[in-house]
Amino acid sequence: MDRYLVISGDGHAGLPPEKYRDYLDSKYHAEFDERLPKEIAFREMMEEKL
């Protein structure tokens, strides 16, 4: 019988959204700054529902 080692790479780990700005091209900074408060509010709303 053959055996296989299965490793799941679907773990979700990452930075909080506000920390990604430094990794973006500067042409995306304005859009990022505009959208960030909405993303944070959405994240907080979802956390309250848990």
Coordinates of C-alpha atoms in Angstrom, one line a residue:
M1 CA 0.0 0.0 0.0
D2 CA 1.3 3.5 -0.9
R3 CA 1.3 6.1 1.7
Y4 CA 1.0 9.9 1.1
L5 CA 1.7 12.8 3.4
V6 CA -0.9 15.4 2.9
I7 CA -0.1 19.0 4.0
S8 CA -2.8 21.6 3.8
G9 CA -1.6 25.0 2.7
D10 CA -5.0 26.6 3.2
G11 CA -4.2 28.3 6.5
H12 CA -5.2 31.9 6.5
A13 CA -2.4 34.0 8.1
G14 CA -1.5 37.5 7.3
L15 CA -1.2 41.0 8.3
P16 CA -4.1 43.2 9.4
P17 CA -5.3 45.2 6.4
E18 CA -3.7 48.5 7.5
K19 CA -0.2 46.9 7.4
Y20 CA -0.3 46.1 3.6
R21 CA 0.1 49.7 2.4
D22 CA 3.9 49.5 2.5
Y23 CA 3.8 46.5 0.1
L24 CA 1.7 48.2 -2.5
D25 CA 3.0 50.3 -5.5
S26 CA 2.5 53.9 -4.7
K27 CA 0.0 54.3 -7.5
Y28 CA -2.4 52.3 -5.3
H29 CA -1.9 54.2 -2.1
A30 CA -4.8 56.7 -2.6
E31 CA -7.3 54.0 -3.3
F32 CA -6.0 51.9 -0.4
D33 CA -6.3 54.9 2.0
E34 CA -9.9 55.5 0.8
R35 CA -10.9 51.8 1.1
L36 CA -9.2 50.9 4.4
P37 CA -11.7 52.4 6.8
K38 CA -14.5 50.5 5.0
E39 CA -12.5 47.2 5.3
I40 CA -11.8 47.8 9.0
A41 CA -15.5 48.5 9.7
F42 CA -16.5 45.4 7.8
R43 CA -14.0 43.3 9.7
E44 CA -15.2 44.6 13.0
M45 CA -18.9 44.0 12.1
M46 CA -18.0 40.4 11.1
E47 CA -16.1 39.8 14.3
E48 CA -19.1 41.0 16.4
K49 CA -21.3 38.4 14.7
L50 CA -19.1 35.6 15.9

